XYZ file of C-alpha atoms in Angstrom:
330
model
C -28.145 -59.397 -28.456
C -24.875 -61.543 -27.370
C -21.675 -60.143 -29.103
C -20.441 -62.584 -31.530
C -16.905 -63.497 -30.873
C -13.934 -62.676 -33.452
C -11.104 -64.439 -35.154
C -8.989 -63.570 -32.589
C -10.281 -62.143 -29.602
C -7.410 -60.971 -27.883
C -4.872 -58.403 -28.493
C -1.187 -58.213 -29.186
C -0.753 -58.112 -25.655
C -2.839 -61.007 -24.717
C -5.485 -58.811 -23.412
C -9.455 -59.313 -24.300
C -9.967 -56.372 -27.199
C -12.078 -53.332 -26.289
C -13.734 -51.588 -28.613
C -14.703 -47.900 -27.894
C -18.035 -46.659 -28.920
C -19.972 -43.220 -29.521
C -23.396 -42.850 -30.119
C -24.912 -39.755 -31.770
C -28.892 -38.903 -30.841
C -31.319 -35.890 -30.242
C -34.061 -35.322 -27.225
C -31.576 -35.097 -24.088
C -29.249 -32.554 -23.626
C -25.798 -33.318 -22.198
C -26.400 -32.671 -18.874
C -29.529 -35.196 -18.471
C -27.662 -37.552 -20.684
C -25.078 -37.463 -18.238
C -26.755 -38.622 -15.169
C -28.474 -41.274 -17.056
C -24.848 -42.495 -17.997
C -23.949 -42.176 -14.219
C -27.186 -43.887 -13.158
C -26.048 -46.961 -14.988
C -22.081 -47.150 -15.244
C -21.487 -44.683 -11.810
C -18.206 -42.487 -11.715
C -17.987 -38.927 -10.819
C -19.395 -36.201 -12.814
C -17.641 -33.145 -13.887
C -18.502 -30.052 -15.441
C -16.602 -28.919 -18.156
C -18.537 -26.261 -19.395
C -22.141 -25.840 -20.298
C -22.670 -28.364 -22.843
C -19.781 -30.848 -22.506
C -19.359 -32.814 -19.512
C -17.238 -36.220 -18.414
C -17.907 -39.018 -15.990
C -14.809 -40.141 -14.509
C -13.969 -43.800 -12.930
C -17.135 -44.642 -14.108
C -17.941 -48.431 -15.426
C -14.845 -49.058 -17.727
C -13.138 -45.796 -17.422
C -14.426 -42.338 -18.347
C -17.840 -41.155 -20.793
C -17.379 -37.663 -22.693
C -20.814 -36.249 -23.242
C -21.480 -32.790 -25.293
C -22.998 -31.538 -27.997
C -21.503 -32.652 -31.000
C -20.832 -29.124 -32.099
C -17.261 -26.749 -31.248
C -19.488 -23.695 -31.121
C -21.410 -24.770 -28.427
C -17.793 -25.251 -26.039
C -15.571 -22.298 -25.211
C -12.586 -22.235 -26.821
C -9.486 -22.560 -24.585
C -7.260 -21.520 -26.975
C -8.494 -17.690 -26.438
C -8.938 -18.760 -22.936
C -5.820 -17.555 -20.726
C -6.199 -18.226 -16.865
C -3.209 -15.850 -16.519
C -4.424 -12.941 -17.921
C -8.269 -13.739 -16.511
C -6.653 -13.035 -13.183
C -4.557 -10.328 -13.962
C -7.139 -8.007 -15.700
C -10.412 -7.070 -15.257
C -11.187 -6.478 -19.062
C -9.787 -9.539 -20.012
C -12.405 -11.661 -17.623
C -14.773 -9.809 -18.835
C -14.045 -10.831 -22.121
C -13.547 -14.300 -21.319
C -17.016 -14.366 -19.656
C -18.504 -13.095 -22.572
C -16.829 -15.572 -24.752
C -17.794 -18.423 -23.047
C -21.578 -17.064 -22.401
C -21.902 -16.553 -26.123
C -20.650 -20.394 -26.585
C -23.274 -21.458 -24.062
C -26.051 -19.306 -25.323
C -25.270 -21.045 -28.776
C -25.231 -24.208 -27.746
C -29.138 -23.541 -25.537
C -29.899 -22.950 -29.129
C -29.116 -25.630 -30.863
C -29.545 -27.991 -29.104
C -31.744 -30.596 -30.708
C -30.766 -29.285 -33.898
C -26.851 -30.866 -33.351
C -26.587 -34.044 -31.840
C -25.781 -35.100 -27.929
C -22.852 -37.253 -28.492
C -21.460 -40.254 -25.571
C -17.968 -41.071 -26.031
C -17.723 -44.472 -24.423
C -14.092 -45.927 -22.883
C -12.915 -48.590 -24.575
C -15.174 -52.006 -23.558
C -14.011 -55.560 -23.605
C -15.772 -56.978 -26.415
C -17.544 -59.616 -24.664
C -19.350 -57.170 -22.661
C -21.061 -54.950 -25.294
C -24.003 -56.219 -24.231
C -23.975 -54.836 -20.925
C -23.384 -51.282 -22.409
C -26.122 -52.176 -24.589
C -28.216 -51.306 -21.655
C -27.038 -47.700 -22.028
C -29.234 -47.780 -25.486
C -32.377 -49.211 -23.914
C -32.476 -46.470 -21.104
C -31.491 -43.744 -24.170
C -35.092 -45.088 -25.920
C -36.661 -45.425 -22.337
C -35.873 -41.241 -21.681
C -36.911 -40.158 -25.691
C -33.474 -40.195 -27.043
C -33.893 -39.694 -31.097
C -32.021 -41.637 -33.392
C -31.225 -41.202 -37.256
C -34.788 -42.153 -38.617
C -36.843 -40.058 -36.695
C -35.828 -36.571 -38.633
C -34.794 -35.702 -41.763
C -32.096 -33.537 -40.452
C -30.699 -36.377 -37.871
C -27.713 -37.408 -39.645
C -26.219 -39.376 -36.599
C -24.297 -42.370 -36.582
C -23.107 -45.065 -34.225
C -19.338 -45.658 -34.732
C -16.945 -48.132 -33.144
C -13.378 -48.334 -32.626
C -12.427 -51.994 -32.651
C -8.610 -52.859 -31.230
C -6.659 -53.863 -34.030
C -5.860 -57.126 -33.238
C -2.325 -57.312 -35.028
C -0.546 -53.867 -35.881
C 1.470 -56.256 -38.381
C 1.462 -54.330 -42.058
C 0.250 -57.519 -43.426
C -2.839 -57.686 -40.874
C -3.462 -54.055 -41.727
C -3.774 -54.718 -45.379
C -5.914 -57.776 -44.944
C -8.410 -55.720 -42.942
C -8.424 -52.792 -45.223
C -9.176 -55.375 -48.216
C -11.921 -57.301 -46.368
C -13.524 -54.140 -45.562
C -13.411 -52.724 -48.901
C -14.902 -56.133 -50.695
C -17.441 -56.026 -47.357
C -18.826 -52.770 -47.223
C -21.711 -52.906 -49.800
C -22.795 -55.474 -48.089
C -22.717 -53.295 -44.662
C -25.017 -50.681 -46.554
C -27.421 -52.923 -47.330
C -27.457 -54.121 -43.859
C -27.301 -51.092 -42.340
C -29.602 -49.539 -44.255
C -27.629 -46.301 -43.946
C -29.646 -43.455 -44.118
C -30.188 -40.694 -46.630
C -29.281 -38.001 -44.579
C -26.192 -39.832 -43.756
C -25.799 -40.468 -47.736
C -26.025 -37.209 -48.357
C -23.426 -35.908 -45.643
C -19.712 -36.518 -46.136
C -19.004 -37.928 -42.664
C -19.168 -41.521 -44.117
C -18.378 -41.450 -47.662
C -17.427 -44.600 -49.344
C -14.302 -45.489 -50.549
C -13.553 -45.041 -54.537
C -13.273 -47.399 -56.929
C -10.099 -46.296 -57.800
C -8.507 -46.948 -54.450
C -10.158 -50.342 -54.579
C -9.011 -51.362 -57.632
C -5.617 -50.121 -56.288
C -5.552 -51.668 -53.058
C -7.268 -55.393 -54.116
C -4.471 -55.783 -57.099
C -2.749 -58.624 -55.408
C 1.037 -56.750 -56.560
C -0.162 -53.810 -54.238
C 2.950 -54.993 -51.344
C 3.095 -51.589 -50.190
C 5.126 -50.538 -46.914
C 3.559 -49.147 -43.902
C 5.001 -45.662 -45.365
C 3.634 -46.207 -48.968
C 0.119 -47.775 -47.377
C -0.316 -44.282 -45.650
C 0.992 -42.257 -48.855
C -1.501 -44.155 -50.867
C -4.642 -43.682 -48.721
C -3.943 -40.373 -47.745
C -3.952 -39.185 -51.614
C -6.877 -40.871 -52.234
C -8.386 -40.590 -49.014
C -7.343 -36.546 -47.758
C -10.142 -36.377 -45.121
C -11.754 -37.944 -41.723
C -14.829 -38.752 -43.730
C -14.363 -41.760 -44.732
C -16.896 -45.422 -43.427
C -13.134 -46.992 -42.148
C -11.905 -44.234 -41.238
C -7.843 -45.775 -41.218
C -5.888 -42.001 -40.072
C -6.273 -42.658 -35.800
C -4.619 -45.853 -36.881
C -2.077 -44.305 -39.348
C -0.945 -41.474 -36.959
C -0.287 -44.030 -34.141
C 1.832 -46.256 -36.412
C 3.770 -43.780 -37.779
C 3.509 -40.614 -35.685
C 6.336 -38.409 -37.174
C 4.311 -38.684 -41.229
C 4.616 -34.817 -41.979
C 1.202 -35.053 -43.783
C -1.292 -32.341 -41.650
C -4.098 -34.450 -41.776
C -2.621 -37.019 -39.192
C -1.246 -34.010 -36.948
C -5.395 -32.857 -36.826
C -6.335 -32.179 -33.016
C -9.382 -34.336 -34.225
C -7.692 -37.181 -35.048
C -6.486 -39.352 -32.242
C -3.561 -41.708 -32.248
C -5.137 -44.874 -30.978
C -4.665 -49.148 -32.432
C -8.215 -49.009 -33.778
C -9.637 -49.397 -36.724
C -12.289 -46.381 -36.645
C -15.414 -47.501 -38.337
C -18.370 -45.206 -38.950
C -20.335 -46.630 -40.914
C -23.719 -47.549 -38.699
C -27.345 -45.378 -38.104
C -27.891 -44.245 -34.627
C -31.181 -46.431 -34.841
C -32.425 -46.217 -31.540
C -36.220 -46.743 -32.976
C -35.388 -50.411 -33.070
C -35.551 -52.233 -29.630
C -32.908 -54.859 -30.406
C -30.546 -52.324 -31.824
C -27.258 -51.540 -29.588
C -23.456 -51.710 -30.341
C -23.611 -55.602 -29.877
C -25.346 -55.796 -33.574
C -23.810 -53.730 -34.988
C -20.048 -55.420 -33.502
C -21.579 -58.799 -35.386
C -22.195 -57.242 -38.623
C -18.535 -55.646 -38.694
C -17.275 -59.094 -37.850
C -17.997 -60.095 -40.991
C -15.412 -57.988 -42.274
C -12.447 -59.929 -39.572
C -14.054 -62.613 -40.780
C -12.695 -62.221 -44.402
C -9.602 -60.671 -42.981
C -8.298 -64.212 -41.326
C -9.423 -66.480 -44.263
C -6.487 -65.685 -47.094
C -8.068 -67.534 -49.487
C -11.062 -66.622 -49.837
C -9.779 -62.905 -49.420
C -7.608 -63.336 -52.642
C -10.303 -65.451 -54.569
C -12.771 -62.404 -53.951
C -10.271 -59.949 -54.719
C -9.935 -61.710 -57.776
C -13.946 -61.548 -58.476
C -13.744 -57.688 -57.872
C -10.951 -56.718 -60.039
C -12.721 -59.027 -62.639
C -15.372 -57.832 -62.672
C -14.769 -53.645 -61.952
C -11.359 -52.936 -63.303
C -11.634 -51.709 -66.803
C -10.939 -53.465 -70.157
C -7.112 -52.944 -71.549
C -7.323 -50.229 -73.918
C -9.180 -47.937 -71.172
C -6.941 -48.917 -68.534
C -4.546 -47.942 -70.730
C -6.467 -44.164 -71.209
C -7.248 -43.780 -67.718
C -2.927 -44.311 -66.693
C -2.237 -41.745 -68.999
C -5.076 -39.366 -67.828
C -3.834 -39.864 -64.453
C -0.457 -39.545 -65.438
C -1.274 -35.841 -66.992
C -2.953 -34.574 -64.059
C -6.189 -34.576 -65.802
């Protein structure tokens, strides 16, 4: 599938956009997974411990590959190369510690996903990573439909393509008056319903957000979403985003080792479904460009607004009740 192009391709510096991508699946381990990466893209592989490894200089820049998992890795904050050398006990406890990590991870694997961190790809070559997804089907990679208990997603990181509070807002509307309409394209699967790592956004914080008086500054936009939004579970996920745009907020969330500072919108939304032979990250780029889409045409972003608070917010005398409630804390 070609990747559609968006409203505006490039970036603020006048660069093509990239969009970073990760893939969740079952049926190859990290270690297979990463030669099959290297087989197509090159680069240099390197061993970072039993379960997570990287390919450097490859196509692009560098894959992460591991288990989607933090028990399977050691972890280096009990890890001290000083004291490993200076006493026996303490490499023998460091040994042990990182043995126990790989024994967990030989255990769970295909119970916890394999997860490929893709570099950040121009958009108009998504199709040539989408190769990536037809040699994952070729080797028996699993995707989201074929378990029960596979609750993996594909998730992209488009490049904002203005950092301008304005922009922001625009994107965060479209994508909140778009993203029924990404379920029902998507399909998104019951598993993934049922998990938390892709919760939709409340009503509330719609109704909030749409109300064409909400002129919020880049301080209050962040205040807002993070009370009604306190988590990384979220489909648009807005807090790598936040924390790069205003990286001295006190608020713990954006200060998370897990949540990286980057100019993307982090959207994770989309079923790993690697069953379907035209499926890769070039589809699923279309689909979310439905949400720039909105973002770049004002006025049909206000008169849909409009439609939506219409038709959702509640009459007068319970809008009335529900300010107070919220008011009282209750």
């Amino acid at each position: 599938m070609t990747p559609q192009p968006p409203p505006i391709p490039d970036n603020v510096k006048g660069q093509t956009r990239r969009v970073g991508v990760e893939i969740e699946f079952a049926g190859l381990p990290p270690r297979e997974t990463a030669k099959l990466v290297q087989s197509l893209f090159g680069g240099e592989l390197e061993v970072i411990s039993a379960h997570r490894l990287k390919l450097m200089n490859a196509r692009w820049g560098d894959f992460g590959i591991e288990l989607d998992t933090q028990y399977a890795h050691p972890d280096h904050e009990r890890l001290d190369a000083e004291a490993y050398r200076d006493s026996e006990w303490e490499r023998m406890r460091q040994d042990f510690h990182a043995r126990t990590r790989e024994l967990i991870g030989d255990v769970v694997t295909g119970l916890v996903p394999t997860e490929i961190v893709c570099p950040p790809v121009p958009w108009n070559e998504l199709d040539e990573l989408d190769a990536l997804f037809d040699a994952l089907r070729r080797h028996g990679a699993k995707g989201t439909d074929a378990s029960l208990l596979y609750g993996f997603g594909l998730h992209l990181n488009p490049e904002a393509p203005s950092l301008e509070l304005d922009d922001i807002l625009a994107c965060l509307r479209a994508y909140l008056l778009t993203a029924r309409w990404l379920r029902e394209q998507i399909h998104v699967d019951i598993t993934r319903e049922v998990l938390p790592h892709a919760n939709p956004f409340s009503r509330a914080y719609a109704l909030k957000v749409l109300d064409p008086d909400y002129q919020p500054d880049l301080r209050t936009l962040i205040d807002d979403y993070l009370e009604y939004n306190p988590t990384r579970n979220r489909e648009l996920d807005l807090l790598p985003l936040f924390a790069y745009l205003d990286p001295e907020h006190p608020h713990e969330l954006l200060s998370d080792q897990l949540v990286q500072p980057r100019p993307t919108y982090h959207y994770r939304l989309p079923n790993a479904q690697l069953s379907e032979a035209d499926w890769g990250s070039s589809l699923e780029w279309n689909r979310w460009l439905e949400v720039e889409k909105l973002a770049a045409a004002p006025d049909t972003l206000a008169e849909r607004s409009a439609e939506y608070l219409a038709r959702h917010r509640p009459a007068w005398p319970r809008r009335c009740w529900y300010a107070l409630r919220r008011r009282l804390g209750r």
